[in-house]
PDB file of C-alpha atoms in Angstrom:
ATOM      1  CA  MET A   1      -0.860  26.609 -27.344  1.00 48.00           C
ATOM      2  CA  ASN A   2      -1.444  25.333 -30.904  1.00 49.00           C
ATOM      3  CA  GLU A   3       0.391  22.890 -32.893  1.00 49.00           C
ATOM      4  CA  GLN A   4       2.681  25.672 -34.588  1.00 51.00           C
ATOM      5  CA  THR A   5       3.312  27.165 -31.446  1.00 46.00           C
ATOM      6  CA  ALA A   6       4.580  23.779 -29.701  1.00 47.00           C
ATOM      7  CA  GLU A   7       6.682  23.120 -32.906  1.00 50.00           C
ATOM      8  CA  ALA A   8       8.308  26.561 -32.600  1.00 52.00           C
ATOM      9  CA  ASN A   9       8.862  26.326 -28.937  1.00 52.00           C
ATOM     10  CA  PRO A  10       9.386  22.765 -28.171  1.00 52.00           C
ATOM     11  CA  MET A  11       9.810  23.628 -24.358  1.00 53.00           C
ATOM     12  CA  GLY A  12       6.026  24.804 -24.525  1.00 56.00           C
ATOM     13  CA  SER A  13       4.580  27.443 -22.254  1.00 56.00           C
ATOM     14  CA  GLU A  14       6.190  28.371 -18.874  1.00 58.00           C
ATOM     15  CA  SER A  15       3.807  26.217 -16.957  1.00 57.00           C
ATOM     16  CA  ALA A  16       5.113  23.240 -19.345  1.00 59.00           C
ATOM     17  CA  ARG A  17       8.553  23.959 -18.474  1.00 69.00           C
ATOM     18  CA  ARG A  18       8.167  23.616 -14.938  1.00 73.00           C
ATOM     19  CA  LYS A  19       9.146  20.331 -13.570  1.00 80.00           C
ATOM     20  CA  GLU A  20       7.663  18.306 -10.663  1.00 84.00           C
ATOM     21  CA  GLY A  21       9.723  18.159  -7.376  1.00 88.00           C
ATOM     22  CA  PHE A  22      11.851  15.217  -6.904  1.00 87.00           C
ATOM     23  CA  GLY A  23      10.549  12.805  -4.008  1.00 87.00           C
ATOM     24  CA  LEU A  24      12.502  11.490  -1.288  1.00 86.00           C
ATOM     25  CA  THR A  25      16.159  10.343  -2.258  1.00 88.00           C
ATOM     26  CA  ILE A  26      17.667   7.238  -1.228  1.00 93.00           C
ATOM     27  CA  GLN A  27      21.397   6.447  -1.696  1.00 92.00           C
ATOM     28  CA  VAL A  28      22.448   3.002  -2.822  1.00 96.00           C
ATOM     29  CA  ARG A  29      25.497   1.638  -1.621  1.00 97.00           C
ATOM     30  CA  LEU A  30      27.697  -1.351  -2.709  1.00 98.00           C
ATOM     31  CA  VAL A  31      29.145  -3.345  -0.054  1.00 98.00           C
ATOM     32  CA  SER A  32      31.777  -6.303   0.291  1.00 98.00           C
ATOM     33  CA  ASP A  33      29.750  -8.217   2.828  1.00 97.00           C
ATOM     34  CA  LEU A  34      26.016  -7.522   3.063  1.00 97.00           C
ATOM     35  CA  ALA A  35      25.592  -9.205   6.306  1.00 97.00           C
ATOM     36  CA  LYS A  36      28.193  -7.309   7.831  1.00 97.00           C
ATOM     37  CA  SER A  37      27.259  -4.079   6.622  1.00 97.00           C
ATOM     38  CA  GLN A  38      23.606  -4.720   7.865  1.00 98.00           C
ATOM     39  CA  ALA A  39      24.992  -5.473  11.002  1.00 97.00           C
ATOM     40  CA  TYR A  40      27.057  -2.545  11.319  1.00 98.00           C
ATOM     41  CA  TYR A  41      24.309  -0.016  10.366  1.00 98.00           C
ATOM     42  CA  ARG A  42      21.870  -1.716  12.913  1.00 98.00           C
ATOM     43  CA  ASP A  43      24.095  -2.190  15.685  1.00 98.00           C
ATOM     44  CA  VAL A  44      26.686   0.689  15.484  1.00 98.00           C
ATOM     45  CA  LEU A  45      24.634   3.373  13.851  1.00 98.00           C
ATOM     46  CA  GLY A  46      21.480   2.316  15.309  1.00 98.00           C
ATOM     47  CA  CYS A  47      19.479   2.085  12.076  1.00 98.00           C
ATOM     48  CA  LYS A  48      16.330   0.012  11.202  1.00 98.00           C
ATOM     49  CA  VAL A  49      17.580  -2.490   8.806  1.00 98.00           C
ATOM     50  CA  ASP A  50      15.376  -4.786   6.852  1.00 96.00           C
ATOM     51  CA  ASP A  51      16.282  -8.053   4.774  1.00 92.00           C
ATOM     52  CA  TRP A  52      16.102  -6.088   1.685  1.00 93.00           C
ATOM     53  CA  GLY A  53      19.040  -4.027   2.691  1.00 94.00           C
ATOM     54  CA  HIS A  54      17.469  -0.712   3.766  1.00 97.00           C
ATOM     55  CA  ALA A  55      19.075   1.101   6.579  1.00 98.00           C
ATOM     56  CA  GLU A  56      17.174   3.754   7.909  1.00 97.00           C
ATOM     57  CA  ARG A  57      17.437   6.215  11.204  1.00 97.00           C
ATOM     58  CA  GLY A  58      15.750   9.542  11.029  1.00 94.00           C
ATOM     59  CA  GLY A  59      16.149  11.152   7.788  1.00 93.00           C
ATOM     60  CA  MET A  60      18.968   9.033   6.508  1.00 95.00           C
ATOM     61  CA  ILE A  61      18.275   6.052   4.255  1.00 97.00           C
ATOM     62  CA  VAL A  62      20.541   3.948   2.350  1.00 97.00           C
ATOM     63  CA  ILE A  63      20.127   0.738   0.630  1.00 98.00           C
ATOM     64  CA  LEU A  64      22.930  -1.650   1.229  1.00 98.00           C
ATOM     65  CA  GLN A  65      23.480  -4.112  -1.961  1.00 98.00           C
ATOM     66  CA  GLN A  66      25.937  -6.745  -2.181  1.00 98.00           C
ATOM     67  CA  ALA A  67      28.833  -6.023  -4.566  1.00 98.00           C
ATOM     68  CA  VAL A  68      29.784  -8.732  -7.337  1.00 98.00           C
ATOM     69  CA  SER A  69      33.415  -8.052  -6.713  1.00 97.00           C
ATOM     70  CA  PRO A  70      35.247  -6.086  -4.102  1.00 94.00           C
ATOM     71  CA  ASP A  71      36.612  -3.903  -6.938  1.00 96.00           C
ATOM     72  CA  ASP A  72      33.040  -2.512  -7.341  1.00 97.00           C
ATOM     73  CA  VAL A  73      33.034  -1.079  -3.931  1.00 97.00           C
ATOM     74  CA  ARG A  74      34.364   2.374  -4.199  1.00 96.00           C
ATOM     75  CA  PRO A  75      34.045   5.206  -1.525  1.00 94.00           C
ATOM     76  CA  ASN A  76      34.576   8.742  -2.749  1.00 87.00           C
ATOM     77  CA  ALA A  77      37.921  10.116  -2.865  1.00 86.00           C
ATOM     78  CA  ALA A  78      38.429  13.742  -1.752  1.00 87.00           C
ATOM     79  CA  SER A  79      37.159  16.451  -4.129  1.00 79.00           C
ATOM     80  CA  ARG A  80      39.320  19.166  -5.781  1.00 82.00           C
ATOM     81  CA  LYS A  81      39.204  22.509  -3.833  1.00 83.00           C
ATOM     82  CA  ARG A  82      37.342  25.146  -5.291  1.00 79.00           C
ATOM     83  CA  PRO A  83      38.036  28.898  -4.786  1.00 82.00           C
ATOM     84  CA  ASP A  84      34.480  29.895  -6.273  1.00 82.00           C
ATOM     85  CA  TYR A  85      32.193  28.682  -3.395  1.00 76.00           C
ATOM     86  CA  PRO A  86      30.110  31.506  -2.048  1.00 77.00           C
ATOM     87  CA  THR A  87      32.210  31.995   0.984  1.00 72.00           C
ATOM     88  CA  GLU A  88      35.880  31.240   1.759  1.00 73.00           C
ATOM     89  CA  TRP A  89      35.453  27.492   2.303  1.00 72.00           C
ATOM     90  CA  GLU A  90      37.100  25.664  -0.508  1.00 72.00           C
ATOM     91  CA  GLY A  91      35.570  22.175   0.154  1.00 71.00           C
ATOM     92  CA  PRO A  92      36.485  19.051   2.228  1.00 75.00           C
ATOM     93  CA  ASP A  93      39.536  17.524   3.000  1.00 80.00           C
ATOM     94  CA  TYR A  94      38.337  14.082   2.818  1.00 84.00           C
ATOM     95  CA  GLY A  95      35.981  12.134   0.643  1.00 85.00           C
ATOM     96  CA  TRP A  96      32.371  12.211   1.542  1.00 90.00           C
ATOM     97  CA  ASP A  97      29.889   9.595   0.710  1.00 94.00           C
ATOM     98  CA  THR A  98      26.958  10.779   2.959  1.00 94.00           C
ATOM     99  CA  PHE A  99      26.374  13.837   4.406  1.00 94.00           C
ATOM    100  CA  ILE A 100      23.887  13.748   7.375  1.00 96.00           C
ATOM    101  CA  HIS A 101      22.503  17.059   8.743  1.00 96.00           C
ATOM    102  CA  VAL A 102      22.107  16.771  12.534  1.00 97.00           C
ATOM    103  CA  LYS A 103      21.210  19.391  15.195  1.00 96.00           C
ATOM    104  CA  TRP A 104      23.966  21.283  16.673  1.00 96.00           C
ATOM    105  CA  ASP A 105      23.607  20.002  20.240  1.00 96.00           C
ATOM    106  CA  GLU A 106      23.250  16.357  18.962  1.00 97.00           C
ATOM    107  CA  LEU A 107      26.398  15.863  17.148  1.00 97.00           C
ATOM    108  CA  GLU A 108      28.714  15.138  19.966  1.00 97.00           C
ATOM    109  CA  PRO A 109      26.349  12.625  21.746  1.00 97.00           C
ATOM    110  CA  LEU A 110      25.661  11.106  18.486  1.00 97.00           C
ATOM    111  CA  VAL A 111      29.438  10.565  17.870  1.00 98.00           C
ATOM    112  CA  GLU A 112      29.796   8.989  21.405  1.00 98.00           C
ATOM    113  CA  GLU A 113      26.862   6.395  20.721  1.00 98.00           C
ATOM    114  CA  VAL A 114      28.636   5.436  17.641  1.00 98.00           C
ATOM    115  CA  ARG A 115      32.139   5.142  19.451  1.00 98.00           C
ATOM    116  CA  LEU A 116      30.447   3.376  22.294  1.00 98.00           C
ATOM    117  CA  ASN A 117      28.859   0.821  19.845  1.00 98.00           C
ATOM    118  CA  GLY A 118      32.177   0.194  18.333  1.00 98.00           C
ATOM    119  CA  GLY A 119      32.149   2.600  15.267  1.00 97.00           C
ATOM    120  CA  ASN A 120      35.055   3.949  13.644  1.00 97.00           C
ATOM    121  CA  ILE A 121      35.256   7.777  14.125  1.00 98.00           C
ATOM    122  CA  ALA A 122      37.623   8.623  11.358  1.00 97.00           C
ATOM    123  CA  VAL A 123      37.635  12.357  12.304  1.00 95.00           C
ATOM    124  CA  GLU A 124      36.810  13.769  15.663  1.00 97.00           C
ATOM    125  CA  PRO A 125      34.466  16.431  15.832  1.00 97.00           C
ATOM    126  CA  PHE A 126      35.714  19.812  14.872  1.00 93.00           C
ATOM    127  CA  SER A 127      34.399  23.193  13.925  1.00 92.00           C
ATOM    128  CA  GLY A 128      34.868  26.301  11.960  1.00 86.00           C
ATOM    129  CA  THR A 129      33.394  29.204  10.345  1.00 85.00           C
ATOM    130  CA  HIS A 130      32.769  30.484   6.802  1.00 81.00           C
ATOM    131  CA  GLY A 131      30.170  33.110   5.469  1.00 81.00           C
ATOM    132  CA  GLY A 132      28.882  34.175   8.720  1.00 83.00           C
ATOM    133  CA  LEU A 133      28.030  30.461   9.533  1.00 86.00           C
ATOM    134  CA  GLU A 134      29.532  28.287  12.295  1.00 91.00           C
ATOM    135  CA  PHE A 135      29.978  24.462  11.458  1.00 92.00           C
ATOM    136  CA  LYS A 136      30.691  21.379  13.195  1.00 95.00           C
ATOM    137  CA  ASN A 137      31.458  18.039  11.651  1.00 95.00           C
ATOM    138  CA  ALA A 138      32.613  14.604  12.383  1.00 97.00           C
ATOM    139  CA  TYR A 139      33.462  11.760  10.121  1.00 97.00           C
ATOM    140  CA  ILE A 140      32.451   8.071  10.557  1.00 98.00           C
ATOM    141  CA  LYS A 141      33.936   5.210   8.624  1.00 97.00           C
ATOM    142  CA  ASP A 142      31.677   2.109   7.803  1.00 98.00           C
ATOM    143  CA  PRO A 143      33.184  -1.269   7.120  1.00 97.00           C
ATOM    144  CA  ASP A 144      33.975  -0.642   3.505  1.00 98.00           C
ATOM    145  CA  GLY A 145      35.337   2.749   3.991  1.00 97.00           C
ATOM    146  CA  TYR A 146      32.394   4.965   3.080  1.00 97.00           C
ATOM    147  CA  THR A 147      32.623   8.203   5.040  1.00 96.00           C
ATOM    148  CA  LEU A 148      29.518   9.229   6.746  1.00 97.00           C
ATOM    149  CA  VAL A 149      29.594  12.840   7.622  1.00 96.00           C
ATOM    150  CA  LEU A 150      27.650  14.265  10.716  1.00 97.00           C
ATOM    151  CA  GLY A 151      27.376  17.876  10.234  1.00 95.00           C
ATOM    152  CA  ALA A 152      25.638  20.667  12.055  1.00 96.00           C
ATOM    153  CA  MET A 153      25.407  24.402  11.001  1.00 92.00           C
ATOM    154  CA  ARG A 154      24.080  27.616  12.475  1.00 92.00           C
ATOM    155  CA  GLU A 155      24.434  31.437  12.297  1.00 90.00           C
ATOM    156  CA  SER A 156      28.094  32.519  13.728  1.00 81.00           C
ATOM    157  CA  LEU A 157      27.776  33.592  17.403  1.00 74.00           C
ATOM    158  CA  ARG A 158      31.197  35.493  17.269  1.00 66.00           C
TER     159      ARG A 158
END
């Protein structure tokens, strides 16, 4: 591509418009008490937690950071329902801060593990269908009220 072409087409050629893929994405979570949150993610959720605040288990990674003020800790509120999803589902009934995909047969054992470790199961496992898919979710609350959704999905057997 010459200079004149580049000026006329600032996006450049097709290959120049392609973007590199994003890498691993890690959530950063402001917490009211870093030591308490580190203990919760380690002892209740079974995460490997380091002194930096990284909490990791499988593909879930969050970085826990001490908030300056408790007012800075703001779990997500429930989202507005949307009638334009590709299926009849209109969105969740509760706020989601982290959605963690799990295997279908592992959801209940994970919920039971968290419960036995003293975790707050905010919404017990429930299932439903939409768009030819069957889903199963459970909601866990951390000490600051952030909602971690364990979710599994498969093709509907019905």
